[in-house]
Coordinates of C-alpha atoms and ligand atoms in Angstrom, one line a residue:
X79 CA -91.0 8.9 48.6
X80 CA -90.7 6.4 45.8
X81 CA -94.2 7.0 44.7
X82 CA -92.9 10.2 44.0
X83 CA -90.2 9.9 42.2
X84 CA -91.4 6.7 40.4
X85 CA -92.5 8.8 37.1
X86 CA -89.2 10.5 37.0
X87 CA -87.8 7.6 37.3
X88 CA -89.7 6.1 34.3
X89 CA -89.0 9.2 31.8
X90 CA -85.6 8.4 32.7
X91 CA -85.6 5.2 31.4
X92 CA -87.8 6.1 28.9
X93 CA -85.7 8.6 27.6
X94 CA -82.3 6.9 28.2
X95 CA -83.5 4.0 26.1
X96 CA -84.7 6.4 23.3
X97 CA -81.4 8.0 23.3
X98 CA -80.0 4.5 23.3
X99 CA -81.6 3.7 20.2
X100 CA -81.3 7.0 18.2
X101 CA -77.5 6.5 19.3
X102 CA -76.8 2.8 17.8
X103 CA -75.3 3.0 14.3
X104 CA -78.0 1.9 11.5
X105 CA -75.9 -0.9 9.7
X106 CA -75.7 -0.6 6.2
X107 CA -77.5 -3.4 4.0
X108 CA -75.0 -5.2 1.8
X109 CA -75.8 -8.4 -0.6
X110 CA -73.4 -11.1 -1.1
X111 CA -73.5 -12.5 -5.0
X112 CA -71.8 -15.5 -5.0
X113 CA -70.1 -17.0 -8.3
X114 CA -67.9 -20.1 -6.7
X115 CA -64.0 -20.1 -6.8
X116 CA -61.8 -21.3 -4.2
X117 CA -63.8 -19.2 -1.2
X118 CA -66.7 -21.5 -2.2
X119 CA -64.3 -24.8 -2.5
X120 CA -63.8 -27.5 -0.4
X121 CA -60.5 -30.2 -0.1
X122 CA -60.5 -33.8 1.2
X123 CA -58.8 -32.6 4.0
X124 CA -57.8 -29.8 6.4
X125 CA -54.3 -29.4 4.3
X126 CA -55.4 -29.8 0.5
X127 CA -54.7 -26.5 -0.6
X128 CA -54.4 -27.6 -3.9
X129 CA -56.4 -30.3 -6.2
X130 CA -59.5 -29.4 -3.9
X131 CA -62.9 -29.2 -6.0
X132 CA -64.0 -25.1 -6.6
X133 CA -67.5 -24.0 -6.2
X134 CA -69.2 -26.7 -4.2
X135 CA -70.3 -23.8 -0.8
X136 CA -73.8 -22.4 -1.1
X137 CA -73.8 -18.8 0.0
X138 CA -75.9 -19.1 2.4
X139 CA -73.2 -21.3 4.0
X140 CA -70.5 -19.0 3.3
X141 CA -72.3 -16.6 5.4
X142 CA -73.6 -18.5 8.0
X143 CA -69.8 -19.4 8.5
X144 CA -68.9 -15.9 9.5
X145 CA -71.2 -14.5 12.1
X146 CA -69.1 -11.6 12.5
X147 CA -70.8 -10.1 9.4
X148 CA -73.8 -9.8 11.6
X149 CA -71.7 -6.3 13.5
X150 CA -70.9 -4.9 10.1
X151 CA -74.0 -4.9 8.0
X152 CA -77.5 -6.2 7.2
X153 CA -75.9 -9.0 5.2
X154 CA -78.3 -11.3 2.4
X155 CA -77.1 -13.6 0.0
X156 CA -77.6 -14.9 -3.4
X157 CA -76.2 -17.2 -5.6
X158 CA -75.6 -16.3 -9.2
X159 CA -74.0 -18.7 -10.7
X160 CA -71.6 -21.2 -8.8
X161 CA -68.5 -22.4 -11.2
X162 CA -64.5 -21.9 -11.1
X163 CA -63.6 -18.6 -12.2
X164 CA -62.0 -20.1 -15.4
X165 CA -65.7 -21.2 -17.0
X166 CA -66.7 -17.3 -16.8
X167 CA -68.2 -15.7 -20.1
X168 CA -69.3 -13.1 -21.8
X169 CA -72.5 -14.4 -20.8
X170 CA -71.9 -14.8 -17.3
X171 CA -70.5 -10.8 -16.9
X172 CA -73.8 -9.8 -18.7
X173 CA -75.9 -11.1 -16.2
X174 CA -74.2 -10.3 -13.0
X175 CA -73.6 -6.7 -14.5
X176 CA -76.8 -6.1 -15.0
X177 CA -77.9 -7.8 -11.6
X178 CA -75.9 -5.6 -9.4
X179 CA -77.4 -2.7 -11.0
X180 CA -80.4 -3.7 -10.5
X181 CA -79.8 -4.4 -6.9
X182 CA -78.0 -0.9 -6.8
X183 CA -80.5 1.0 -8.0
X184 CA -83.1 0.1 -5.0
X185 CA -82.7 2.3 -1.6
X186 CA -82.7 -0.5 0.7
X187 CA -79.1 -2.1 -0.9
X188 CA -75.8 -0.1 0.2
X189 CA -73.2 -1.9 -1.4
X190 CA -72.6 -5.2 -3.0
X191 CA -69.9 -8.0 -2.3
X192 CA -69.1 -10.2 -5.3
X193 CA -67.3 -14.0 -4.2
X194 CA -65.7 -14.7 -6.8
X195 CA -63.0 -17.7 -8.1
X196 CA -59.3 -15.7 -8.4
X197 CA -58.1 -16.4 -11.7
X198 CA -60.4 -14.3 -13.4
X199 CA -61.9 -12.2 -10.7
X200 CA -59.4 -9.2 -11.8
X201 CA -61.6 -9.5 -15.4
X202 CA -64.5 -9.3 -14.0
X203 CA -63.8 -6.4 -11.1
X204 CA -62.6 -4.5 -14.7
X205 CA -66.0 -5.3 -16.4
X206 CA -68.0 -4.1 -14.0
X207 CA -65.8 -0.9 -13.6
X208 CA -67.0 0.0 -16.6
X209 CA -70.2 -1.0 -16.8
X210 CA -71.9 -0.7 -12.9
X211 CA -74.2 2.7 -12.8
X212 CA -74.0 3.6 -9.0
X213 CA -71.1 5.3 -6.7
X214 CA -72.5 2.9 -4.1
X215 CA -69.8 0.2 -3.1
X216 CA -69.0 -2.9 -5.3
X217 CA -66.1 -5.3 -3.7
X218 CA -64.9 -8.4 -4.8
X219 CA -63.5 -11.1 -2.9
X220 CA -61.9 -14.5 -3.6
X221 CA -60.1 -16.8 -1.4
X222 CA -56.5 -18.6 -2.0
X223 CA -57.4 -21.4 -0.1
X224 CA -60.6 -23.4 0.1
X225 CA -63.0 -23.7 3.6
X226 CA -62.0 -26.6 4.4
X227 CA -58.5 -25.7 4.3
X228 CA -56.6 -25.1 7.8
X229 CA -56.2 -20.9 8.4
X230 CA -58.6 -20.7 5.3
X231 CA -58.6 -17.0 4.2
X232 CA -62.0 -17.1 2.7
X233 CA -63.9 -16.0 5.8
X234 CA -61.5 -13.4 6.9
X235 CA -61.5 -12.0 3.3
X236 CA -65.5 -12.1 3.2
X237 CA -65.5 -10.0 6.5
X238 CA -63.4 -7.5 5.4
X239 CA -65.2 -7.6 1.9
X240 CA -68.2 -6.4 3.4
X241 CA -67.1 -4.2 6.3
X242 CA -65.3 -2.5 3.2
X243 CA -68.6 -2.7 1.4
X244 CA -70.7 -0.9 4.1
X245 CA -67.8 2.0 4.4
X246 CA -68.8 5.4 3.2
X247 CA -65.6 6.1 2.5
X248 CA -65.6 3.2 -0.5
X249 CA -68.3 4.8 -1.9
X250 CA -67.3 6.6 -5.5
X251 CA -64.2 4.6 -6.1
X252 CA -65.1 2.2 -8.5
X253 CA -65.0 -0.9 -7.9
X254 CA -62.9 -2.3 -5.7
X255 CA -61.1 -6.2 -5.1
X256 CA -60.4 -7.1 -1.4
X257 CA -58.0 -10.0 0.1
X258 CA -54.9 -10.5 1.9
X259 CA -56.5 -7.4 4.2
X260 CA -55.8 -4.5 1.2
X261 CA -58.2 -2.8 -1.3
X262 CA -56.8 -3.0 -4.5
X263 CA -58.7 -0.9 -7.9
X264 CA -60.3 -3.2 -10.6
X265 CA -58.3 -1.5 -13.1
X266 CA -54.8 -2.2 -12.2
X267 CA -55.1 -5.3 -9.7
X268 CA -53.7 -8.6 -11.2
X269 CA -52.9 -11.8 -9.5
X270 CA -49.4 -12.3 -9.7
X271 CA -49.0 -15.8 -7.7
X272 CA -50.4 -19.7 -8.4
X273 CA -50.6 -20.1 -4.9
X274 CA -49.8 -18.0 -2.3
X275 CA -51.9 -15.7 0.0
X276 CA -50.7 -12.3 -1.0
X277 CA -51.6 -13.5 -5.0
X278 CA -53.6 -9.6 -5.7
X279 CA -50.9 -7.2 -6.6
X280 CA -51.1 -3.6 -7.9
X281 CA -47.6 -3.6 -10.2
X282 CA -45.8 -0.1 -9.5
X283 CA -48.9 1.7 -9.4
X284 CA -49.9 0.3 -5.8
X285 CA -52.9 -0.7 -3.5
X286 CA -55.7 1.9 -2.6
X287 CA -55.5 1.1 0.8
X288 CA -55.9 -1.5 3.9
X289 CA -58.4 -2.9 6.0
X290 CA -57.6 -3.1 9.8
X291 CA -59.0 -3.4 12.9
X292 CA -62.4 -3.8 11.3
X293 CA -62.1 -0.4 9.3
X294 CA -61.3 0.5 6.2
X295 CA -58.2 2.7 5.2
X296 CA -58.0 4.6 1.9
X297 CA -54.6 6.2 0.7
X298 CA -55.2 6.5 -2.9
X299 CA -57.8 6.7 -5.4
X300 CA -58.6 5.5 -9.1
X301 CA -58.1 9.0 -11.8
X302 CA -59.1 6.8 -14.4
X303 CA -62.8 6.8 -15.8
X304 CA -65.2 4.1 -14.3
X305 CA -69.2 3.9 -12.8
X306 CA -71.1 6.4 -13.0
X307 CA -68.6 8.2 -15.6
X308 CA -68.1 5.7 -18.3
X309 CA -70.0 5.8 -21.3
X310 CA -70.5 2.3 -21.6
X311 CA -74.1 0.8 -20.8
X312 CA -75.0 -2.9 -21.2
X313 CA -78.5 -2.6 -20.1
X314 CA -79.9 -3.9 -23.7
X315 CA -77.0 -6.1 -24.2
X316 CA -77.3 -9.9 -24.9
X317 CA -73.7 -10.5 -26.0
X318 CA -70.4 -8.9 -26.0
X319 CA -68.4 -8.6 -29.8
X320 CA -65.7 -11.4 -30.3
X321 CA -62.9 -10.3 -29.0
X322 CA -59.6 -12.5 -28.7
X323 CA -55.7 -12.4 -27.4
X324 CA -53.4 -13.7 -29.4
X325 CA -49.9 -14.5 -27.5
X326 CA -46.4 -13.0 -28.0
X327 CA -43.2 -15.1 -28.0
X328 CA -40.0 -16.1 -30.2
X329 CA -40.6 -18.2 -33.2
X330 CA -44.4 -17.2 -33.1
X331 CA -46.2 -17.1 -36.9
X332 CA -49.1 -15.8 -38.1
X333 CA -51.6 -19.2 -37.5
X334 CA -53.5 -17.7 -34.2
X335 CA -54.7 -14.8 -35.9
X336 CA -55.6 -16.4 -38.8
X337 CA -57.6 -18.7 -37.1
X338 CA -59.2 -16.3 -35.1
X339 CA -60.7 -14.2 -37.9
X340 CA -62.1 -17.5 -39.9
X341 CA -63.7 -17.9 -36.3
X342 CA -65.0 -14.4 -36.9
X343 CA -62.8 -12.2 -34.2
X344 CA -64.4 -8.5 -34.4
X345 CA -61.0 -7.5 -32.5
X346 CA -57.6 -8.8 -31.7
X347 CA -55.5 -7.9 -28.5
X348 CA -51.8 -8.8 -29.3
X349 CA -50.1 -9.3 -25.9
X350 CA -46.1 -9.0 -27.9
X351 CA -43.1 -9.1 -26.0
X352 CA -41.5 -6.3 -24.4
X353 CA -43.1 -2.9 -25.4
X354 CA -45.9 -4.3 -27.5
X355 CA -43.3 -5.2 -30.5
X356 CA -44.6 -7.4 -33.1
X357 CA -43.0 -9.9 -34.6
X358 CA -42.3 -9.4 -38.4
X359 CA -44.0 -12.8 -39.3
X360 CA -47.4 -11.6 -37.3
X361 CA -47.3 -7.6 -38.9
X362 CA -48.7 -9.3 -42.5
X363 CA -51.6 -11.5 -40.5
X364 CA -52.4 -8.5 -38.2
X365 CA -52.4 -5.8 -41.6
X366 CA -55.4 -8.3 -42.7
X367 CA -57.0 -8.1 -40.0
X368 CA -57.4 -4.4 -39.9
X369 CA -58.2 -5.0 -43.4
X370 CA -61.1 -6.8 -43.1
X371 CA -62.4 -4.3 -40.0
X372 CA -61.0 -5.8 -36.9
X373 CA -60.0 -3.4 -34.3
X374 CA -56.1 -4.5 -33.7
X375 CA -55.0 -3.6 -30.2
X376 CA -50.7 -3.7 -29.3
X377 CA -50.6 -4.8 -25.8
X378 CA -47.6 -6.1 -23.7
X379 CA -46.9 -9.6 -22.2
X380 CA -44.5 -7.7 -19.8
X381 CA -47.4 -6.8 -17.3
X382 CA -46.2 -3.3 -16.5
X383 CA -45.4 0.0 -17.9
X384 CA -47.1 2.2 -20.7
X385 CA -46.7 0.5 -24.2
X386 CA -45.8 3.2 -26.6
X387 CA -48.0 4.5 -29.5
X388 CA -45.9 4.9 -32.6
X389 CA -42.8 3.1 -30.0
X390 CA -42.6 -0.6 -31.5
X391 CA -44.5 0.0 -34.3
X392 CA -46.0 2.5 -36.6
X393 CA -49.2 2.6 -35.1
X394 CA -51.0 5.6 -36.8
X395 CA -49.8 4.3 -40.4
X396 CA -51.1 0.6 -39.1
X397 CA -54.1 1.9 -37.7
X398 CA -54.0 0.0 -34.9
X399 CA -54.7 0.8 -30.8
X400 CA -52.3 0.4 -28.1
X401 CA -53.2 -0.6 -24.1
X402 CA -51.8 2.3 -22.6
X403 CA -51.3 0.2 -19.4
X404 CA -53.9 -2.5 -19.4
X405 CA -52.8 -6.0 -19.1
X406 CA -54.4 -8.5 -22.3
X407 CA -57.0 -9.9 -20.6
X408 CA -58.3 -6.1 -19.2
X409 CA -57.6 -4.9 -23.1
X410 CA -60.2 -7.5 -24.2
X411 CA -62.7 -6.5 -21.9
X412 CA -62.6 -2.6 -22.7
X413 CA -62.2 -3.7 -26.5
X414 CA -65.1 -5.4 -26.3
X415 CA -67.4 -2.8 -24.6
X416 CA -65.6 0.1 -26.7
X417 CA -67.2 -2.2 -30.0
X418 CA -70.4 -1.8 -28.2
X419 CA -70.5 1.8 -29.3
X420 CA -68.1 2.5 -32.2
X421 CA -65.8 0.9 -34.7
X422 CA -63.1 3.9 -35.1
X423 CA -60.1 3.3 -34.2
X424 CA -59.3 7.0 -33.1
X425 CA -62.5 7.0 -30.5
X426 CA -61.1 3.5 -29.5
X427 CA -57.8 5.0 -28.8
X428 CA -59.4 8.2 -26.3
X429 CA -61.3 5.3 -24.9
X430 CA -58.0 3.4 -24.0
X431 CA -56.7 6.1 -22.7
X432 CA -59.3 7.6 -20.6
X433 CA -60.4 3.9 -19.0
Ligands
SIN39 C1 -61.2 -20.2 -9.5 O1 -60.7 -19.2 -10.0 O2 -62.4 -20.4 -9.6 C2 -60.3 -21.2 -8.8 C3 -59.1 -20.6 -8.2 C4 -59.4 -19.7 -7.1 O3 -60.5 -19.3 -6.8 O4 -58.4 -19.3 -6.4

């Protein structure tokens, strides 16, 4: 009886074990570039969560510490650089920009997770908005506290950095930042907090979205150009033009921006008070400026709202840019690719406002 049934039996199993296999998801392959920052940091003990030493995890450990990311995706590693977010440079986004697109442009890579200090992880999500060729998935992740630190949120933000990195549905949206369990667009995320655990923050405009339950949930969407739209292209690049911010407040004169042109600024970003205004003792060092060719840009210390062309000052007659809503430090960054490709202020001005 057995002997009869024993081939049956074995096409069974045969063809349960197929079906088995064609049935289990194929994990999407997702590298981890690490940078340094906090998520790479480690403290003298369990409760330093401040004065702890940045940058000191290797990525392979970083990974290694999260075997979870094992269910989520085909996970490898490399390090790129490893140094607190505050030591980034022109330099620096030149080479990981080009690196991830690199990576990106080969079949076998699905998405890419960047690790990345905090304080100037928002700069660099922004730069690589504009400059990353692919609608395949680029996330960033940081951590408020270091490793050693007790409830670190480094490894809990590195899982959900690359579940959200190996979602189809993150694909297209530019580039994204992920902590604190929500999806926040380069563009508009800033930190907001020294300190705290809930430091990303979309102002007003809001979050795309939250991870949960080990899936990601979109609610929103970047309208403004980035990827695969933006004309920008650094592939031939070595350097970025000199581009610097020069700080709004009462009593302020005109020394920063003189000092910044003898250092030979292509392009100014003035973060005034309130709507961009400018105060009278800065509108003769700025009028040089644009004089000698600098691109001047009005941006707002304020850190939300749109600053008004032609509001605060006479911008046309000045010929001089305003941020629409970027923050100073994302001004520089789109200044400073826009100078890639043109010196008019006009183009300048569609770019700020398309970007
Ligand atoms: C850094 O930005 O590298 C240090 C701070 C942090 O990662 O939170």
């Amino acid at each position: 009886m057995f002997a009869l049934f024993a081939p049956l039996v074995l096409l069974f199993a045969v063809a349960t074990s197929a079906h088995a296999d064609s049935a289990a998801p194929k994990l999407a392959n997702v590298t981890v570039l690490a940078t340094g920052g906090t998520i790479a940091g480690t403290g003298a003990t369990s409760t330093t969560t401040v004065g702890y030493t940045a940058a000191t995890v290797s990525v392979q450990r970083l990974i290694q510490a999260v075997p979870e990311l094992a269910k989520v995706a085909n996970v490898s590693g490399e390090q790129v650089f490893q140094i607190a977010s505050e030591n980034m440079t022109n330099e620096h986004w030149l080479t990981l920009g080009k690196r991830v697109n690199t990576l990106l442009a080969q079949p076998n890579v699905d998405g890419i997770v960047i690790t990345h200090g905090t304080d100037t992880l928002e700069e660099t999500a922004y730069f690589l908005n504009l400059v990353v060729k692919s609608r395949k998935p680029v996330v960033l992740v940081g951590a408020m506290r270091p490793s050693t630190a007790l409830s670190a949120d480094g490894p809990i933000n590195l899982y959900n950095a690359v579940l959200l990195a190996a979602s189809p549905e993150a694909a297209g949206k530019g580039v994204l930042v992920a902590l604190n369990d929500q999806i926040q667009a380069a563009r508009d995320v800033t930190k907001v907090n020294t300190s705290t655990l809930d430091s990303f923050r979309t102002p007003e405009l809001g979050l795309l979205g939250y991870i949960q339950g080990s899936k990601a949930f979109f609610y929103r969407q970047p309208v403004r150009k980035h990827t695969t739209e933006s004309e920008f292209d650094i592939s031939a690049l070595q350097s970025l033009p000199n581009v610097e911010i020069v700080y709004g407040y009462a009593n302020v004169g005109p020394v920063a921006v003189d000092a910044f042109m003898a250092a030979g600024a292509k392009g100014i970003i003035h973060a005034g008070v309130g709507d961009g205004s400018l105060a009278a003792k800065v509108v003769p060092a700025l009028k040089a400026a644009r004089a000698k060719g600098a691109i001047v840009v009005r941006a707002s210390r304020v850190g939300q709202g749109i600053l008004a062309r032609n509001g605060e000052a006479n911008d046309d007659e000045l010929d001089f840019v305003v941020a629409d809503t970027l923050n100073p430090q994302k001004a520089r960054i789109l200044l400073m690719l826009a100078l890639t490709k043109t010196n008019n202020s006009k183009e300048i001005q569609r770019m700020f406002y398309s970007y």
